[in-house]
Amino acid sequence: MHQQYSIQNLEKKANEIRQDIIKLLVEAGSGHSAGPLGMADIFCALYFRVLKHDPANPLWEDRDRLILSNGHIVPVRYVAMAHAGYFAKEELSTFRKINSNLEGHPCTKKIPALETSSGPLGEGVSQACGFALAAKMDKANYQIWCLTSDGEHQEGMTWEAVMLAAKYRLNNLTVIIDRNNIQIDGNTEDIMPLESLRAKYEAFGWHVMEMNGHNMREIISTLEEAKAIQAKPTCIIAHTIPGKGVSFMEKDYQWHGVPPGTDIPGEPPKAEQANIALRELRTLARRIEAADLD
Amino acid sequence: MNYHLEKNYLDESEVAWKKIRDGLGKGMAELGEEKKDMVVLGADTIESSRAHWFAEKFPERFIQVGVAEQNLTGVSAGLAYQGKVPFAVTYAAFLVGRPWEPIRTTICYPENHVVFVSSHAGLATGQDGPTHQMTEDIAILRCLPGFTILCPADYEQAKKAVRAAYDLKGPVYIRGVREATPAFTTEQTPFEVGKAQVLREGKDVTVIAHGFMVYWLLQIAEELKDSLSLEVINAHTVKPLDEKTILSSAKKTGKVFCAEDHNIIGGLGSAVAELLAEKHPVQVFRHGVQDIFAESGEPKALWKKYKLDKEGTKKELLKWLK
Ligand SMILES: Cc1ncc(C[n+]2csc(CCOP(=O)(O)OP(=O)(O)O)c2C)c(N)n1
Ligand SMILES: [Mg+2]
């Protein structure tokens, strides 16, 4: 199913994904930068290593189900899917434009392989529970992966689902939290404190793991381990850096919902932002490549 | 009636394009100076829904609930029970869509005075796509007893709606729009809740809208004036509907065309059709979002494709009249 990508090749692929995210956002002239860049390594690990899937047969019955709850980070998914062969890379330039399949937020009527339509926050874990319950009824043995953001853990609906998953011992469900510490209006702990996420999930009866969301080796081993946990539903708190790879975007909540080319006081001139971002990512790519040789 | 509209307002290039959500945000920040019992609540969208001007000015009367719209509703209700005047502010879909039943029980049923100020209503929301383009907000609130629904036509009217909402009783919704639209009314333009504005008198057809589409209707009326006399009504208050003004216009023209950036089901068109079916049956046409989810795109491109721009609206009107 997967051509075996080495860790370094996965890192290179993640870097290409980041570059294409920048290009797609610039072309669209609107959309979210921070979340997609921060989740590029995890999406790369999923689509090119961990996920059981077949781009040539997107609705293959035994595929793992990947549910994106925080729909606004869909640029990273579109780019990863295009790289994996779900659709042509040329289509990426239609993102957010009229008559496109690449809606601003995921639309399953246009791309069924997205599994769920989303955008409004806090609705993913519930739906993932539904997928997991159905899989159990069918005695199917694929995995349900639900990607969520930290911000949407402020929605009550998320916790209603967390409770249910424990009740029904949904051990075929893994929730991954993009713990990037930002949301629209600021840092999560200033807007509405979430900590301790770990203690909360554990108190709700989940198995909790944490990982550095930018260490490819660690991502893969943690995701593989999650599949092996049988007693409980599993939550992976992925510590990520929003805007990862682009120095002026990193850890800055102001880049939550805008593309490169946006006037923000204190940031590089808007006309140069995309070039700086791409230059930094290419430099990083060369470093990964150089490391490949030794 | 002199409505004191902008000079040369019919010329799109002469009139300024401003955001209705900006008018709402400025209106709240201004009103906060006078009204010490006014509290604004935000839900992690404060800049884009324009609650931030109030928040910066009156941090002690601003509450940030995070991404939690049901809680936004309940906390607003509690504040209202205690005599405060809460203004809950976020995107329309999440403001009134997510917590509809808590709004019904905690605010509507006890007649709590809470003002819901939205942004991102309609296809005007644009690139975020159908999840964020709220085209059913009026429909789901119109059926709740005692709700006042205000849909300002432009920036200045939005400011006035904020002030008027404060002085009302019970639940109030003000419909905010993300995209800039023609600012054709002025500070001097009167605004009275429940009183529709006959901005242009005519005798052949009544054309009626809320929000920025009122402006397209004014332009269409001017363009068609040699062949057709249109009476243009701004129904900025969708509930309670100004039955008197609409009925008397319908009696005069015998034909009523309604336009809105909202689903044709449950919006202004429905309200007008219900009224006229009972009290003075005439032909009614509901122009708007045709009971579909649209798509991502630039607002102007969407208005064009879904016939909500001036040209599309004019074509639909003429087709109907044929
Ligand atoms: C129900 C709902 N309320 C509000 C929003 C608007 N919104 C979009 S993204 C977002 C920020 C949430 O934080 P997070 O998902 O952690 O953002 P990120 O880390 O990607 O910047 C908000 C409030 C929404 N999409 N859905
Ligand atoms: Mg976040």
XYZ file of C-alpha atoms and ligand atoms in Angstrom:
643
model
C 0.000 0.000 0.000
C 2.703 2.452 0.960
C 5.948 2.631 -0.816
C 8.229 2.532 2.221
C 9.232 6.088 2.936
C 12.260 6.500 5.152
C 12.013 8.953 8.019
C 14.109 11.401 6.031
C 11.951 11.025 2.971
C 8.906 11.666 5.110
C 10.534 14.785 6.479
C 11.244 15.930 2.932
C 7.696 15.189 1.923
C 6.381 17.187 4.890
C 8.500 20.074 3.768
C 7.088 19.876 0.238
C 3.621 19.817 1.736
C 4.409 23.002 3.665
C 5.617 24.726 0.516
C 2.481 23.747 -1.326
C 0.350 25.008 1.566
C 1.984 28.410 1.192
C 1.396 28.388 -2.567
C -2.212 27.314 -2.218
C -2.942 30.022 0.355
C -1.299 32.722 -1.735
C -3.275 31.644 -4.773
C -6.521 31.618 -2.779
C -5.864 34.971 -1.135
C -7.660 33.780 1.969
C -7.473 30.866 4.382
C -5.624 29.616 7.438
C -1.834 29.473 7.744
C -0.847 28.550 11.296
C -2.756 25.314 11.866
C -2.016 23.692 8.485
C 1.736 24.385 8.709
C 1.799 23.084 12.276
C 0.087 19.827 11.318
C 2.089 19.074 8.153
C 4.349 16.479 9.786
C 1.441 14.571 11.265
C -0.553 14.605 8.014
C 2.515 13.426 6.166
C 3.040 10.571 8.624
C -0.616 9.606 8.296
C -0.972 9.709 4.516
C 2.472 8.306 3.693
C 3.034 5.783 6.442
C 0.393 5.045 9.042
C -2.999 5.238 7.397
C -4.505 2.187 5.775
C -5.851 3.730 2.578
C -5.815 3.576 -1.198
C -5.954 6.811 -3.185
C -6.994 4.822 -6.264
C -9.950 3.447 -4.330
C -10.777 6.250 -1.922
C -13.876 4.614 -0.468
C -12.304 1.185 -0.020
C -14.373 -0.458 2.688
C -11.499 -1.437 4.959
C -9.729 1.898 4.902
C -8.911 3.707 8.094
C -11.295 6.600 8.638
C -9.605 9.977 9.037
C -11.974 12.562 10.431
C -10.921 16.186 10.496
C -12.857 17.958 13.207
C -11.102 21.324 12.964
C -12.055 21.797 9.329
C -10.274 25.122 8.926
C -6.894 23.369 8.678
C -8.064 21.511 5.564
C -5.343 23.072 3.364
C -2.847 20.608 4.848
C -5.198 17.745 4.097
C -5.863 18.846 0.522
C -2.148 19.169 -0.143
C -1.328 15.821 1.494
C -4.122 14.154 -0.480
C -2.925 15.667 -3.749
C 0.601 14.411 -3.033
C -0.798 10.991 -2.188
C -2.635 10.884 -5.525
C -6.258 11.523 -4.593
C -6.479 14.324 -7.133
C -4.232 16.377 -9.369
C -1.961 18.930 -7.749
C -3.220 21.493 -10.265
C -6.542 21.418 -8.473
C -4.912 22.950 -5.409
C -4.960 26.349 -7.093
C -8.771 26.332 -7.053
C -8.995 26.308 -3.257
C -11.715 28.645 -1.916
C -12.710 29.744 -5.402
C -16.063 29.437 -7.043
C -16.776 26.147 -8.904
C -14.062 24.256 -7.030
C -14.140 20.949 -5.193
C -11.759 22.371 -2.639
C -14.185 24.197 -0.404
C -12.904 26.577 2.258
C -13.997 23.986 4.786
C -14.280 20.249 3.966
C -17.291 19.181 1.937
C -17.960 15.447 1.543
C -20.497 16.044 -1.201
C -17.562 17.179 -3.311
C -14.801 14.950 -1.930
C -16.264 11.869 -0.223
C -12.813 10.730 0.945
C -12.865 13.570 3.454
C -15.238 11.315 5.435
C -17.092 14.241 7.100
C -17.987 17.828 6.284
C -16.694 20.174 8.936
C -15.723 23.713 9.858
C -17.971 24.450 12.796
C -15.820 23.356 15.712
C -16.380 20.688 18.317
C -18.385 18.305 16.149
C -15.703 15.842 15.091
C -15.237 13.594 18.094
C -18.975 12.852 18.246
C -19.004 11.830 14.607
C -15.860 9.780 15.088
C -17.654 7.958 17.919
C -20.459 7.191 15.478
C -17.947 5.815 12.970
C -16.317 3.748 15.715
C -19.616 2.347 16.968
C -20.599 1.385 13.419
C -17.232 -0.286 12.862
C -17.743 -2.353 15.987
C -21.255 -3.356 14.930
C -19.769 -4.470 11.612
C -16.854 -6.231 13.331
C -14.556 -4.239 11.083
C -10.987 -3.747 12.151
C -9.940 -0.463 10.672
C -8.900 2.443 12.854
C -10.836 5.695 13.333
C -8.541 8.699 13.561
C -10.024 11.973 14.650
C -7.956 15.115 14.317
C -9.018 17.937 16.585
C -7.688 21.307 17.665
C -7.064 22.512 21.187
C -9.448 25.452 20.718
C -12.400 23.196 19.989
C -11.934 21.540 23.364
C -13.762 24.599 24.664
C -16.925 23.313 23.015
C -19.113 21.233 25.325
C -19.935 18.816 22.520
C -16.339 17.620 22.436
C -16.552 16.487 26.051
C -19.951 14.877 25.591
C -18.304 12.655 23.001
C -15.230 12.034 25.140
C -17.553 10.679 27.819
C -19.382 8.426 25.366
C -16.215 6.979 23.864
C -15.110 5.818 27.312
C -18.514 4.333 28.094
C -18.470 2.236 24.917
C -14.737 1.471 25.209
C -14.109 2.679 21.681
C -10.633 1.233 21.432
C -10.767 1.597 17.649
C -10.769 5.369 18.067
C -7.734 7.615 18.352
C -8.172 11.329 18.882
C -5.198 13.508 18.025
C -5.186 17.001 19.515
C -3.246 19.721 17.729
C -1.928 21.273 20.938
C -0.511 24.444 19.399
C -1.675 26.734 22.204
C -3.350 29.255 19.902
C -6.849 30.067 18.781
C -8.268 33.091 16.928
C -8.303 35.674 19.673
C -5.044 34.725 21.403
C -3.275 31.974 23.291
C -5.630 29.299 24.564
C -4.609 29.676 28.191
C -5.538 33.382 28.051
C -8.776 32.964 26.120
C -10.166 29.946 27.979
C -7.661 27.784 29.851
C -7.658 24.138 28.764
C -5.062 22.622 31.028
C -4.651 19.991 32.127
C -5.850 18.311 28.964
C -4.017 15.156 29.903
C -5.587 14.922 33.354
C -9.015 15.697 31.897
C -8.871 12.899 29.310
C -7.492 10.485 31.885
C -10.244 11.384 34.324
C -12.746 10.694 31.524
C -11.298 7.183 31.154
C -9.002 7.513 28.159
C -5.490 6.308 27.509
C -3.396 9.425 26.896
C -0.093 9.790 25.071
C 1.885 12.877 24.198
C 4.265 13.486 21.335
C 6.372 16.122 19.692
C 4.317 16.806 16.564
C 7.432 17.693 14.569
C 9.581 14.659 15.301
C 8.767 12.208 12.511
C 10.162 9.176 14.300
C 8.188 9.979 17.432
C 5.003 10.689 15.479
C 5.127 7.325 13.754
C 5.909 5.320 16.860
C 3.184 7.081 18.839
C 0.539 6.584 16.139
C 1.486 2.916 15.782
C 1.367 2.441 19.536
C -2.080 4.053 19.683
C -3.449 1.377 17.344
C -2.189 -1.293 19.725
C -3.982 0.046 22.815
C -6.973 -2.226 23.343
C -8.389 -1.304 26.741
C -9.605 2.235 26.078
C -10.012 4.967 23.496
C -6.733 6.764 22.971
C -5.917 10.428 22.914
C -2.631 11.742 21.565
C -1.716 15.234 22.615
C 0.479 16.446 19.768
C 2.646 19.335 20.834
C 3.021 21.441 17.729
C 4.231 24.869 16.738
C 1.617 26.856 14.849
C 3.097 28.193 11.607
C 5.964 25.668 11.866
C 8.746 26.278 9.367
C 8.021 29.954 8.694
C 9.851 32.044 11.288
C 7.504 35.020 11.344
C 4.417 32.850 11.668
C 5.615 30.487 14.362
C 3.784 30.673 17.692
C 1.892 33.785 16.611
C -1.884 33.531 16.872
C -2.315 36.389 14.401
C -1.545 33.883 11.644
C -4.444 31.637 12.621
C -6.798 32.618 9.835
C -4.972 34.658 7.228
C -2.743 33.747 4.266
C 0.735 35.033 3.456
C 0.224 38.472 1.935
C -1.625 39.988 4.869
C -0.827 43.321 6.491
C 0.033 42.661 10.123
C 1.967 45.245 12.129
C 5.467 44.040 12.978
C 5.456 41.327 10.282
C 7.420 41.396 7.027
C 5.894 43.547 4.239
C 2.988 41.672 2.797
C 4.411 41.462 -0.699
C 7.469 39.600 0.617
C 5.849 37.200 3.050
C 5.289 34.340 0.617
C 8.825 34.576 -0.771
C 10.362 34.623 2.693
C 8.224 31.659 3.722
C 9.163 29.625 0.641
C 12.833 30.552 0.938
C 12.940 29.425 4.565
C 11.208 26.161 3.733
C 13.547 25.461 0.806
C 16.564 26.096 2.991
C 15.176 23.645 5.483
C 14.585 21.152 2.692
C 18.241 21.381 1.648
C 19.264 20.736 5.226
C 17.094 17.628 5.338
C 18.608 16.526 2.038
C 22.143 17.102 3.258
C 21.411 15.036 6.332
C 20.285 12.299 3.957
C 23.809 11.840 2.674
C 25.435 10.861 5.927
C -40.844 61.317 3.704
C -37.274 62.520 3.342
C -34.868 59.733 4.120
C -31.755 61.872 3.732
C -29.929 59.332 1.602
C -26.386 60.074 0.414
C -26.052 62.493 -2.483
C -25.797 60.648 -5.802
C -26.258 57.419 -3.873
C -27.395 55.573 -6.975
C -23.960 55.919 -8.501
C -21.971 52.957 -7.197
C -18.680 54.763 -7.672
C -19.800 57.801 -5.653
C -21.064 55.877 -2.693
C -18.643 54.465 -0.114
C -18.575 50.709 0.420
C -18.525 49.906 4.117
C -19.067 46.852 6.230
C -22.283 46.377 8.140
C -20.298 44.480 10.800
C -18.140 47.594 11.240
C -21.250 49.651 11.915
C -22.360 47.136 14.511
C -18.954 47.114 16.202
C -18.660 50.913 16.250
C -22.239 51.156 17.426
C -21.546 48.883 20.399
C -18.342 50.694 21.353
C -20.157 54.058 21.226
C -23.211 52.924 23.111
C -21.073 51.411 25.863
C -20.039 54.890 26.942
C -23.590 55.831 27.795
C -24.988 52.540 28.947
C -23.137 51.281 31.959
C -25.225 48.118 32.221
C -24.234 47.017 28.726
C -22.024 43.910 28.623
C -20.494 42.446 25.478
C -19.661 38.748 25.179
C -17.368 37.255 22.542
C -16.619 33.678 21.490
C -13.094 33.637 20.041
C -14.014 35.706 17.000
C -13.934 39.155 18.529
C -11.977 40.971 15.863
C -13.740 39.558 12.836
C -17.152 39.994 14.423
C -16.115 43.470 15.610
C -16.655 43.049 19.335
C -13.028 44.065 19.889
C -13.624 47.821 19.837
C -15.933 47.508 22.825
C -13.604 44.983 24.488
C -10.635 47.336 24.225
C -12.606 50.257 25.620
C -14.469 48.493 28.397
C -12.468 45.413 29.384
C -14.344 45.173 32.683
C -17.627 44.776 30.796
C -16.373 42.355 28.200
C -16.489 38.581 28.644
C -14.565 36.138 26.469
C -16.169 32.697 26.636
C -13.874 30.962 24.136
C -15.180 28.650 21.407
C -18.365 27.832 23.307
C -21.552 29.274 21.871
C -23.954 27.354 24.083
C -22.161 28.760 27.088
C -22.245 32.194 25.443
C -26.021 31.905 25.446
C -26.420 30.664 29.003
C -24.039 33.235 30.464
C -25.879 35.983 28.572
C -29.163 34.758 30.007
C -27.753 34.843 33.546
C -26.482 38.368 33.064
C -29.876 39.446 31.757
C -31.693 37.882 34.714
C -29.422 40.028 36.883
C -30.378 43.231 35.091
C -27.449 43.617 32.703
C -27.967 44.147 28.974
C -25.813 41.528 27.288
C -24.773 41.754 23.645
C -23.603 38.323 22.473
C -21.446 38.625 19.371
C -20.074 36.073 16.905
C -20.638 34.565 13.435
C -24.313 34.071 12.666
C -24.115 30.302 12.127
C -22.578 29.728 15.533
C -24.337 32.541 17.394
C -27.879 31.362 16.750
C -27.395 28.023 14.988
C -25.380 26.075 17.544
C -27.332 27.107 20.670
C -30.833 27.436 19.277
C -32.593 25.516 22.033
C -30.725 27.236 24.888
C -31.713 30.544 23.263
C -35.311 29.405 23.212
C -35.351 28.291 26.846
C -32.988 30.616 28.655
C -33.640 33.832 26.762
C -36.814 33.702 24.707
C -39.151 31.891 27.075
C -38.411 34.138 30.087
C -38.285 37.190 27.773
C -34.743 38.063 28.744
C -33.401 41.130 27.030
C -30.334 39.835 25.194
C -29.081 41.299 21.929
C -27.505 38.832 19.497
C -25.183 40.645 17.142
C -23.970 38.524 14.252
C -21.471 38.767 11.481
C -21.040 36.404 8.506
C -24.702 36.175 7.501
C -25.537 35.184 3.953
C -23.512 34.235 0.892
C -21.771 37.572 1.466
C -19.562 35.577 3.860
C -17.653 34.287 0.856
C -14.613 32.021 0.860
C -15.254 30.193 4.128
C -18.048 28.356 2.352
C -21.495 27.039 3.275
C -20.620 26.030 6.840
C -20.048 29.691 7.594
C -22.502 31.316 5.150
C -25.518 31.521 7.417
C -28.595 31.603 5.220
C -31.161 30.312 7.700
C -30.681 32.650 10.659
C -33.873 34.618 10.090
C -35.862 31.440 9.543
C -34.848 29.835 12.827
C -35.372 32.977 14.892
C -38.554 34.227 13.272
C -40.459 31.271 14.695
C -39.407 32.051 18.269
C -42.026 34.058 20.170
C -41.092 37.622 20.945
C -37.878 37.839 18.947
C -37.131 41.141 17.265
C -35.120 40.696 14.073
C -33.218 43.651 12.649
C -31.427 43.480 9.299
C -29.765 46.846 8.712
C -29.340 47.925 5.107
C -25.895 49.432 5.530
C -23.203 50.718 7.862
C -25.078 53.708 9.320
C -28.245 51.754 9.768
C -26.264 49.074 11.607
C -25.104 51.644 14.146
C -28.669 52.785 14.680
C -29.894 49.220 15.028
C -27.499 48.664 17.942
C -28.868 51.686 19.761
C -32.465 50.747 19.037
C -31.874 47.169 20.170
C -30.712 48.357 23.548
C -34.003 50.180 24.087
C -36.181 47.188 23.199
C -37.370 44.421 25.479
C -36.853 40.676 25.125
C -34.536 38.922 22.669
C -33.181 40.838 19.688
C -31.144 39.682 16.708
C -29.148 42.040 14.513
C -27.961 40.573 11.245
C -24.356 41.425 10.414
C -22.573 40.982 7.107
C -18.861 40.454 6.522
C -18.393 41.978 3.061
C -18.408 45.726 2.366
C -21.638 46.963 0.786
C -22.852 50.389 -0.399
C -23.306 52.886 2.438
C -26.233 54.850 1.064
C -28.015 56.052 4.205
C -26.704 58.861 6.376
C -26.645 59.817 10.033
C -29.817 61.818 9.361
C -31.732 58.881 7.917
C -34.477 57.968 10.395
C -34.651 54.472 11.838
C -37.557 53.111 13.775
C -37.875 49.457 14.762
C -40.938 47.921 13.135
C -41.357 50.734 10.609
C -40.500 49.730 7.053
C -39.112 52.490 4.881
C -40.680 53.285 1.509
C -37.487 54.636 0.023
C -38.991 55.173 -3.411
C -42.619 55.369 -4.307
C -44.006 53.581 -7.320
C -47.205 52.098 -8.639
C -46.511 48.990 -10.724
C -44.617 46.600 -8.467
C -43.582 46.554 -4.821
C -39.983 45.432 -4.394
C -38.918 44.753 -0.862
C -35.680 43.626 0.745
C -33.581 43.769 3.878
C -29.869 44.341 4.196
C -27.648 45.431 1.344
C -30.026 44.138 -1.335
C -32.194 47.178 -0.688
C -29.513 49.123 -2.525
C -29.690 46.927 -5.622
C -33.467 47.434 -5.672
C -33.033 51.212 -5.610
C -30.659 50.988 -8.558
C -32.980 48.664 -10.460
C -35.899 51.017 -9.871
C -33.895 53.855 -11.369
C -32.735 51.796 -14.341
C -36.261 50.631 -15.165
C -38.025 53.892 -14.420
C -39.051 54.606 -18.006
C -40.896 51.341 -18.401
C -41.809 50.337 -14.875
C -42.588 52.158 -11.666
C -41.160 50.251 -8.691
C -41.972 50.974 -5.092
C -38.867 50.169 -3.038
C -39.260 49.166 0.590
C -36.501 48.621 3.124
C -37.850 46.032 5.565
C -35.019 46.396 8.060
C -37.247 44.907 10.760
C -38.205 41.440 9.597
C -39.987 40.805 12.864
C -42.279 42.360 13.869
C -43.099 42.918 10.223
C -44.550 46.313 9.312
C -47.811 44.858 8.062
C -49.448 48.207 7.482
C -46.815 49.571 5.138
C -46.493 46.331 3.185
C -50.243 45.834 2.882
C -50.897 49.312 1.647
C -48.133 49.026 -0.923
C -49.422 45.629 -2.073
C -52.918 47.049 -2.416
C -51.556 49.786 -4.615
C -49.312 47.688 -6.886
C -50.860 44.235 -6.731
C -47.438 42.562 -7.133
C -44.738 42.008 -4.536
C -41.154 40.928 -5.220
C -39.018 40.082 -2.171
C -35.213 39.844 -2.232
C -32.728 38.684 0.387
C -29.362 36.989 0.915
C -31.099 34.213 2.865
C -32.907 30.998 2.094
C -36.232 31.716 0.404
C -37.752 29.475 3.076
C -38.388 31.242 6.334
C -36.958 34.651 5.552
C -38.499 37.983 4.629
C -40.074 36.516 1.499
C -41.885 33.930 3.579
C -42.999 36.534 6.098
C -44.425 38.749 3.364
C -46.083 35.794 1.615
C -47.716 34.683 4.868
C -49.028 38.170 5.499
C -50.400 38.703 2.017
C -51.878 35.214 1.671
C -54.028 35.925 4.699
C -54.840 39.587 4.355
C -54.576 40.572 0.728
C -53.651 37.784 -1.693
C -51.544 39.111 -4.554
C -48.734 37.574 -6.555
C -45.539 37.278 -4.529
C -42.075 36.273 -5.704
C -39.387 35.158 -3.257
C -35.943 35.916 -4.617
C -33.029 34.655 -2.534
C -30.971 31.557 -1.851
C -32.982 28.789 -3.499
C -33.032 26.297 -0.623
C -29.523 25.083 -1.324
C -26.058 25.201 0.188
C -23.887 27.360 -2.038
C -20.080 27.091 -2.082
C -16.849 28.918 -1.369
C -15.982 31.905 -3.503
C -15.592 35.642 -3.457
C -18.798 37.300 -2.329
C -19.260 39.130 -5.605
C -18.706 35.940 -7.596
C -21.225 34.142 -5.408
C -23.838 36.877 -5.711
C -23.412 36.676 -9.448
C -23.631 32.891 -9.740
C -26.587 32.691 -7.365
C -28.280 35.739 -8.962
C -28.165 37.872 -5.851
C -26.258 40.736 -7.469
C -28.058 43.655 -9.058
C -28.100 42.173 -12.554
C -29.302 38.788 -11.373
C -31.990 40.352 -9.255
C -33.154 42.510 -12.135
C -33.319 39.521 -14.474
C -35.317 37.505 -11.970
C -37.710 40.394 -11.483
C -38.258 40.919 -15.217
C -38.615 37.199 -15.862
C -41.269 37.009 -13.196
C -43.140 40.012 -14.559
C -43.276 38.595 -18.101
C -18.637 26.408 16.403
C -17.610 27.345 15.902
N -17.405 28.505 16.547
C -16.493 29.380 16.088
C -15.764 29.106 14.968
C -14.785 30.106 14.428
N -13.421 29.591 14.575
C -12.744 29.045 13.543
S -11.218 28.517 13.961
C -11.399 29.051 15.553
C -10.254 28.943 16.513
C -10.235 27.738 17.312
O -8.975 27.436 17.799
P -8.055 26.316 17.126
O -8.940 25.401 16.411
O -7.147 25.794 18.165
O -7.286 27.191 16.056
P -5.794 27.043 15.444
O -4.920 26.399 16.436
O -5.883 26.256 14.185
O -5.343 28.436 15.138
C -12.680 29.609 15.723
C -13.172 30.182 16.975
C -16.015 27.882 14.323
N -15.365 27.527 13.200
N -16.925 27.027 14.810
Mg -5.086 25.784 18.382
